[in-house]
Amino acid sequence: MKENTRKFTCGVLGLLMATASCYAQFNGNVQGTVLDPKGNVVPSAQVTLINSQTGVQQRAISDATGLYRFDSVAPGSYSVATTVAGFAPVSVTFDLTTDQTRDVPLNLTVAGTSSTVTVTTAEPLIDTSDSRFEQTLDTTALTDLPLAGRNPTNVIILAPGVTGTGGQNSPGSSTSTNFAPENWVNASANGQGATGNQYVVDGMDVTSTIRPGVLNLTPNADVVQEVSVQTNTYTVDFGRAASIQTVMTTKSGSNEFHGIASEYYQYQKLAARGEFGVPQPTPVNPYHVNNLSFALGGPVIPHKEFFFFVGYEPYRSLASNGTSLQGFEDPAFVTFAQNVEPNSPEV
């Protein structure tokens, strides 16, 4: 049997453009309070949020309580800054993960001194602005961890409180590719079954409406930027999960071109042998699989807030589909048998 499959994935389900229409597909938020040196709130301060990779900017004004907020922000590296008359400019850099609400206070200093605050990527032990119980797995984890079938849903079982064996194309199957029209994940939490799971890709619910807990879209692992696995306090944006809510964010382009090319290769002689190197009792049927992956991202027009990221994943599988053996007798033997036993039912 020869199977050829090709999968074409565009980052953020299409060209990722830094426009208001694209911001709405993310659920990350950045907020904070602008404070003067005495700890008093500063209203009407203009705050600017800048994406470090793309240079895209958003602006907000602090309200009467000094609070500013940016909604629907994509995960990535950012800086937030403000300039208030009579005070020195303040800038804070930080990383935002998928579906996270990040609290970034801006503490002003008096004019005449410079203040540049850098917040490391280390998260606080207790984040009072985010009540989620979740784990975020980034590109490094998806690249370095064993990923059977190049299926990004296999990392779900690494999250705290999650049990199961990972992604399968159907319950009870041993396959785990991301090419099936439906993908079932053997994972659960909170004492619930896998039917209580929900899956979101770039803000779009891709959970089947016919078979609960089943994905109708599984992206290529090489175009996934982050996988956020959440087991409680789900956001009201979705609200269908009773067990696990998995939010996947695809990569986006930046002002620099970047890409990847890889091959995941399997064939029968790479199959595991028995204990102490003894061959398996039953030989493995001949097969080989070439799972290729190509991805490229960058600016459409450099430094013009217009970017793209595209992925292409061809899949080639060769395997025998025989289920029985067919024998063919030598003509000389058939002639001999007919002469010796002319009434034999085997002749």
Short mmCIF file of C-alpha atoms in Angstrom, two decimals:
data_model
loop_
_atom_site.label_atom_id
_atom_site.label_comp_id
_atom_site.label_asym_id
_atom_site.label_seq_id
_atom_site.Cartn_x
_atom_site.Cartn_y
_atom_site.Cartn_z
CA MET A 1 0.00 0.00 0.00
CA LYS A 2 1.32 3.41 -0.90
CA GLU A 3 -0.01 6.49 0.83
CA ASN A 4 0.93 10.04 -0.06
CA THR A 5 -0.43 12.88 2.03
CA ARG A 6 0.44 16.56 1.96
CA LYS A 7 -0.51 19.06 4.59
CA PHE A 8 -0.35 22.81 4.11
CA THR A 9 -0.55 25.02 7.18
CA CYS A 10 -0.40 28.79 7.31
CA GLY A 11 0.60 30.40 10.59
CA VAL A 12 -2.50 31.67 12.40
CA LEU A 13 -4.61 29.89 9.77
CA GLY A 14 -3.50 32.23 7.04
CA LEU A 15 -1.22 35.19 6.67
CA LEU A 16 -0.58 36.78 10.03
CA MET A 17 -1.09 40.50 9.66
CA ALA A 18 -0.70 42.98 12.48
CA THR A 19 -4.17 44.43 12.18
CA ALA A 20 -7.14 44.62 14.49
CA SER A 21 -8.81 41.73 12.70
CA CYS A 22 -5.98 39.40 13.74
CA TYR A 23 -5.69 40.53 17.35
CA ALA A 24 -9.14 39.10 18.13
CA GLN A 25 -8.02 35.47 17.69
CA PHE A 26 -5.75 35.51 20.77
CA ASN A 27 -6.73 35.39 24.43
CA GLY A 28 -3.58 36.77 26.05
CA ASN A 29 -3.81 40.07 27.93
CA VAL A 30 -1.38 42.60 29.34
CA GLN A 31 -2.41 44.91 32.15
CA GLY A 32 -0.93 46.93 34.97
CA THR A 33 -1.08 50.10 37.01
CA VAL A 34 0.89 53.30 36.47
CA LEU A 35 2.23 54.56 39.81
CA ASP A 36 4.25 57.63 40.85
CA PRO A 37 7.22 57.41 43.27
CA LYS A 38 4.88 57.70 46.27
CA GLY A 39 2.66 54.85 45.10
CA ASN A 40 -0.20 57.05 43.92
CA VAL A 41 -1.99 56.09 40.73
CA VAL A 42 -1.38 58.14 37.58
CA PRO A 43 -4.46 58.51 35.37
CA SER A 44 -4.49 59.46 31.66
CA ALA A 45 -0.96 58.12 31.06
CA GLN A 46 -0.30 56.96 27.50
CA VAL A 47 1.08 53.43 27.53
CA THR A 48 2.65 51.75 24.48
CA LEU A 49 2.96 47.99 23.97
CA ILE A 50 5.63 46.92 21.43
CA ASN A 51 6.18 43.44 19.99
CA SER A 52 9.96 42.89 20.05
CA GLN A 53 10.00 40.58 17.00
CA THR A 54 7.75 42.58 14.69
CA GLY A 55 7.88 46.14 16.03
CA VAL A 56 4.06 46.29 15.98
CA GLN A 57 2.75 48.82 18.52
CA GLN A 58 -0.51 49.20 20.44
CA ARG A 59 -1.48 52.14 22.63
CA ALA A 60 -3.74 52.54 25.63
CA ILE A 61 -4.58 55.23 28.19
CA SER A 62 -4.63 54.53 31.93
CA ASP A 63 -8.03 55.10 33.52
CA ALA A 64 -8.93 57.01 36.69
CA THR A 65 -7.49 54.21 38.83
CA GLY A 66 -4.21 54.21 36.89
CA LEU A 67 -5.06 50.89 35.24
CA TYR A 68 -4.16 50.16 31.60
CA ARG A 69 -4.99 46.99 29.67
CA PHE A 70 -4.28 45.44 26.26
CA ASP A 71 -6.64 42.65 25.16
CA SER A 72 -6.25 39.87 22.57
CA VAL A 73 -2.45 39.88 22.56
CA ALA A 74 -0.46 37.15 20.79
CA PRO A 75 2.23 35.29 22.78
CA GLY A 76 5.77 36.55 22.36
CA SER A 77 8.36 38.99 23.68
CA TYR A 78 7.14 42.52 24.43
CA SER A 79 8.06 45.81 26.02
CA VAL A 80 5.59 48.22 27.58
CA ALA A 81 6.54 51.86 28.11
CA THR A 82 5.07 55.16 29.22
CA THR A 83 6.12 58.78 29.27
CA VAL A 84 4.41 61.18 31.67
CA ALA A 85 5.23 64.88 31.96
CA GLY A 86 7.44 65.54 34.99
CA PHE A 87 8.59 61.92 35.20
CA ALA A 88 11.36 59.93 33.53
CA PRO A 89 10.41 57.48 30.75
CA VAL A 90 9.87 53.92 31.98
CA SER A 91 10.14 50.73 29.90
CA VAL A 92 9.54 47.12 30.99
CA THR A 93 10.35 44.02 28.91
CA PHE A 94 8.67 40.65 29.46
CA ASP A 95 7.43 37.47 27.77
CA LEU A 96 3.75 36.64 27.31
CA THR A 97 2.66 33.01 26.94
CA THR A 98 -0.45 31.59 25.30
CA ASP A 99 -3.75 32.53 26.95
CA GLN A 100 -1.93 34.35 29.77
CA THR A 101 -2.96 37.54 31.56
CA ARG A 102 0.30 39.28 32.52
CA ASP A 103 0.39 41.99 35.18
CA VAL A 104 3.13 44.57 34.41
CA PRO A 105 3.15 47.58 36.77
CA LEU A 106 4.85 50.79 35.63
CA ASN A 107 6.61 52.61 38.46
CA LEU A 108 7.57 56.18 37.57
CA THR A 109 10.60 58.07 38.83
CA VAL A 110 11.11 61.83 38.99
CA ALA A 111 12.46 63.66 35.97
CA GLY A 112 16.21 64.02 35.71
CA THR A 113 16.90 60.33 36.27
CA SER A 114 16.59 57.51 33.77
CA SER A 115 14.68 54.36 34.52
CA THR A 116 14.70 51.21 32.45
CA VAL A 117 13.23 48.21 34.20
CA THR A 118 13.79 44.70 32.87
CA VAL A 119 11.51 41.88 33.97
CA THR A 120 13.05 38.44 33.48
CA THR A 121 11.13 35.54 31.94
CA ALA A 122 10.91 33.86 35.36
CA GLU A 123 7.31 33.83 36.52
CA PRO A 124 6.39 34.91 40.07
CA LEU A 125 5.56 32.14 42.52
CA ILE A 126 2.05 33.54 42.82
CA ASP A 127 0.57 35.58 39.98
CA THR A 128 -2.46 37.35 41.38
CA SER A 129 -3.61 38.43 37.90
CA ASP A 130 -3.88 34.85 36.61
CA SER A 131 -5.70 32.03 38.44
CA ARG A 132 -5.04 29.30 35.87
CA PHE A 133 -3.58 25.90 36.74
CA GLU A 134 -1.74 25.18 33.51
CA GLN A 135 1.53 24.42 31.78
CA THR A 136 2.83 26.09 28.63
CA LEU A 137 5.14 24.13 26.34
CA ASP A 138 7.09 26.28 23.87
CA THR A 139 8.88 25.61 20.58
CA THR A 140 11.96 24.25 22.37
CA ALA A 141 9.89 21.64 24.19
CA LEU A 142 8.10 20.60 20.99
CA THR A 143 11.47 20.23 19.23
CA ASP A 144 13.47 18.49 21.96
CA LEU A 145 10.88 16.17 23.53
CA PRO A 146 10.01 12.80 21.92
CA LEU A 147 6.98 13.45 19.72
CA ALA A 148 5.50 10.27 18.26
CA GLY A 149 4.13 10.82 14.77
CA ARG A 150 5.07 14.52 14.94
CA ASN A 151 1.72 15.04 16.67
CA PRO A 152 1.77 18.10 19.00
CA THR A 153 -1.09 16.73 21.12
CA ASN A 154 1.29 14.11 22.56
CA VAL A 155 2.75 16.74 24.91
CA ILE A 156 -0.58 17.17 26.70
CA ILE A 157 0.15 14.31 29.10
CA LEU A 158 3.22 16.18 30.44
CA ALA A 159 1.06 18.79 32.20
CA PRO A 160 0.46 18.49 35.97
CA GLY A 161 -2.69 16.60 36.87
CA VAL A 162 -3.07 15.04 33.41
CA THR A 163 -3.07 11.27 32.89
CA GLY A 164 -3.16 9.19 29.71
CA THR A 165 -1.02 7.86 26.88
CA GLY A 166 -1.30 10.72 24.38
CA GLY A 167 -2.58 11.24 20.86
CA GLN A 168 -4.18 8.53 18.73
CA ASN A 169 -6.03 8.68 15.42
CA SER A 170 -8.86 6.67 16.98
CA PRO A 171 -9.50 5.03 20.38
CA GLY A 172 -7.41 1.87 20.73
CA SER A 173 -5.21 2.55 17.69
CA SER A 174 -1.42 2.73 17.80
CA THR A 175 -1.04 5.48 15.18
CA SER A 176 -0.42 9.05 16.23
CA THR A 177 0.01 11.17 13.11
CA ASN A 178 -1.62 14.56 12.59
CA PHE A 179 -3.02 13.72 9.14
CA ALA A 180 -6.27 12.03 10.13
CA PRO A 181 -9.46 14.12 9.75
CA GLU A 182 -10.17 13.30 13.39
CA ASN A 183 -7.64 12.89 16.17
CA TRP A 184 -8.49 11.46 19.57
CA VAL A 185 -6.21 12.09 22.56
CA ASN A 186 -6.02 9.62 25.42
CA ALA A 187 -5.68 12.22 28.19
CA SER A 188 -7.88 13.40 31.02
CA ALA A 189 -7.88 15.38 34.26
CA ASN A 190 -10.13 16.26 37.20
CA GLY A 191 -11.62 12.75 37.24
CA GLN A 192 -13.26 13.42 33.88
CA GLY A 193 -12.91 11.39 30.69
CA ALA A 194 -11.29 12.39 27.40
CA THR A 195 -14.72 13.39 26.08
CA GLY A 196 -14.50 16.45 28.35
CA ASN A 197 -11.44 17.84 26.54
CA GLN A 198 -11.49 20.97 24.40
CA TYR A 199 -8.97 22.08 21.77
CA VAL A 200 -8.39 25.60 20.44
CA VAL A 201 -6.03 26.64 17.63
CA ASP A 202 -5.36 30.37 17.24
CA GLY A 203 -8.61 31.25 19.00
CA MET A 204 -10.75 28.84 16.95
CA ASP A 205 -12.45 25.92 18.70
CA VAL A 206 -11.46 22.83 16.67
CA THR A 207 -13.21 20.29 18.91
CA SER A 208 -15.67 18.08 17.05
CA THR A 209 -19.34 18.92 17.63
CA ILE A 210 -20.27 15.30 16.86
CA ARG A 211 -17.66 13.38 18.85
CA PRO A 212 -16.80 15.19 22.12
CA GLY A 213 -13.08 15.38 22.90
CA VAL A 214 -12.00 14.78 19.28
CA LEU A 215 -9.96 17.27 17.21
CA ASN A 216 -10.97 18.16 13.66
CA LEU A 217 -7.69 20.00 13.05
CA THR A 218 -4.22 19.00 14.27
CA PRO A 219 -1.49 21.43 13.15
CA ASN A 220 2.02 20.55 12.08
CA ALA A 221 4.29 20.54 15.15
CA ASP A 222 6.85 22.74 13.36
CA VAL A 223 4.36 25.60 12.93
CA VAL A 224 3.18 25.52 16.56
CA GLN A 225 4.72 28.20 18.78
CA GLU A 226 3.18 27.15 22.09
CA VAL A 227 0.82 24.60 23.59
CA SER A 228 -1.02 25.68 26.74
CA VAL A 229 -2.61 22.85 28.75
CA GLN A 230 -5.12 24.05 31.35
CA THR A 231 -7.02 21.88 33.83
CA ASN A 232 -9.16 24.37 35.76
CA THR A 233 -10.64 27.91 35.83
CA TYR A 234 -11.25 27.91 32.09
CA THR A 235 -11.94 31.25 30.47
CA VAL A 236 -15.54 32.05 29.55
CA ASP A 237 -14.44 32.53 25.93
CA PHE A 238 -14.90 28.80 25.41
CA GLY A 239 -16.35 27.07 28.46
CA ARG A 240 -16.83 23.62 26.93
CA ALA A 241 -14.02 21.88 28.82
CA ALA A 242 -14.70 19.75 31.88
CA SER A 243 -11.38 17.88 31.77
CA ILE A 244 -8.59 19.66 29.81
CA GLN A 245 -8.51 22.81 27.74
CA THR A 246 -5.62 22.81 25.24
CA VAL A 247 -4.83 26.06 23.42
CA MET A 248 -2.30 25.93 20.56
CA THR A 249 -0.80 29.07 19.02
CA THR A 250 0.91 28.90 15.64
CA LYS A 251 4.05 30.83 14.77
CA SER A 252 3.98 34.21 13.05
CA GLY A 253 6.38 36.05 10.82
CA SER A 254 8.73 38.76 12.04
CA ASN A 255 11.04 41.36 10.54
CA GLU A 256 13.64 38.62 10.01
CA PHE A 257 13.25 35.63 7.70
CA HIS A 258 13.41 32.29 9.49
CA GLY A 259 12.54 28.74 8.51
CA ILE A 260 12.96 25.03 9.19
CA ALA A 261 13.33 21.79 7.23
CA SER A 262 13.17 18.33 8.78
CA GLU A 263 12.43 14.67 8.09
CA TYR A 264 11.00 12.09 10.48
CA TYR A 265 11.99 8.69 9.01
CA GLN A 266 10.91 5.19 10.07
CA TYR A 267 11.38 1.70 8.66
CA GLN A 268 11.15 -1.89 9.89
CA LYS A 269 14.82 -2.33 10.83
CA LEU A 270 14.55 0.55 13.30
CA ALA A 271 11.82 -1.28 15.24
CA ALA A 272 12.69 -2.13 18.85
CA ARG A 273 14.16 -5.58 19.49
CA GLY A 274 13.32 -7.88 22.37
CA GLU A 275 15.00 -8.06 25.74
CA PHE A 276 18.83 -8.44 25.63
CA GLY A 277 18.80 -7.87 21.86
CA VAL A 278 16.92 -11.08 21.03
CA PRO A 279 14.86 -10.56 17.83
CA GLN A 280 11.13 -10.32 18.16
CA PRO A 281 9.28 -13.66 17.76
CA THR A 282 7.34 -12.28 14.80
CA PRO A 283 9.29 -10.33 12.17
CA VAL A 284 8.13 -6.79 11.48
CA ASN A 285 6.46 -6.45 8.08
CA PRO A 286 8.44 -4.25 5.66
CA TYR A 287 7.47 -0.57 5.67
CA HIS A 288 8.96 2.88 5.64
CA VAL A 289 7.63 6.36 6.37
CA ASN A 290 8.97 9.74 5.24
CA ASN A 291 7.35 12.55 7.22
CA LEU A 292 8.85 15.78 5.86
CA SER A 293 8.30 19.30 7.14
CA PHE A 294 9.14 22.71 5.71
CA ALA A 295 8.29 26.12 7.15
CA LEU A 296 9.19 29.72 6.34
CA GLY A 297 8.28 33.04 7.93
CA GLY A 298 9.22 36.66 7.48
CA PRO A 299 8.03 40.11 6.42
CA VAL A 300 5.94 40.70 3.31
CA ILE A 301 7.19 44.28 3.34
CA PRO A 302 9.99 44.76 5.91
CA HIS A 303 9.11 47.01 8.85
CA LYS A 304 5.58 47.64 7.52
CA GLU A 305 3.63 45.52 10.04
CA PHE A 306 2.72 42.88 7.45
CA PHE A 307 4.12 39.36 7.93
CA PHE A 308 3.64 35.75 6.87
CA PHE A 309 4.40 32.25 8.11
CA VAL A 310 3.67 29.16 6.05
CA GLY A 311 4.25 25.45 6.65
CA TYR A 312 4.20 22.48 4.28
CA GLU A 313 4.22 18.87 5.48
CA PRO A 314 4.30 16.02 2.92
CA TYR A 315 3.81 12.50 4.28
CA ARG A 316 4.82 9.38 2.33
CA SER A 317 4.11 5.90 3.69
CA LEU A 318 4.87 2.56 2.01
CA ALA A 319 3.63 -0.62 3.67
CA SER A 320 2.23 -4.03 2.81
CA ASN A 321 -1.55 -4.39 3.05
CA GLY A 322 -1.54 -8.20 2.71
CA THR A 323 -3.58 -10.09 5.32
CA SER A 324 -2.98 -13.69 4.16
CA LEU A 325 -0.59 -15.88 2.15
CA GLN A 326 -1.44 -17.38 -1.25
CA GLY A 327 0.43 -20.48 -2.38
CA PHE A 328 1.04 -21.69 -5.95
CA GLU A 329 1.85 -25.38 -6.68
CA ASP A 330 4.53 -26.46 -9.13
CA PRO A 331 2.87 -27.89 -12.35
CA ALA A 332 5.04 -31.03 -12.18
CA PHE A 333 3.80 -31.74 -8.65
CA VAL A 334 0.16 -31.25 -9.70
CA THR A 335 0.61 -33.79 -12.57
CA PHE A 336 2.25 -36.26 -10.18
CA ALA A 337 -0.54 -35.91 -7.59
CA GLN A 338 -3.27 -36.41 -10.17
CA ASN A 339 -1.66 -39.65 -11.29
CA VAL A 340 -1.09 -40.99 -7.78
CA GLU A 341 -4.32 -39.83 -6.13
CA PRO A 342 -6.78 -38.92 -8.89
CA ASN A 343 -9.70 -38.58 -6.45
CA SER A 344 -7.87 -36.49 -3.84
CA PRO A 345 -9.85 -33.35 -2.83
CA GLU A 346 -6.54 -31.42 -2.67
CA VAL A 347 -5.87 -31.86 -6.41
#
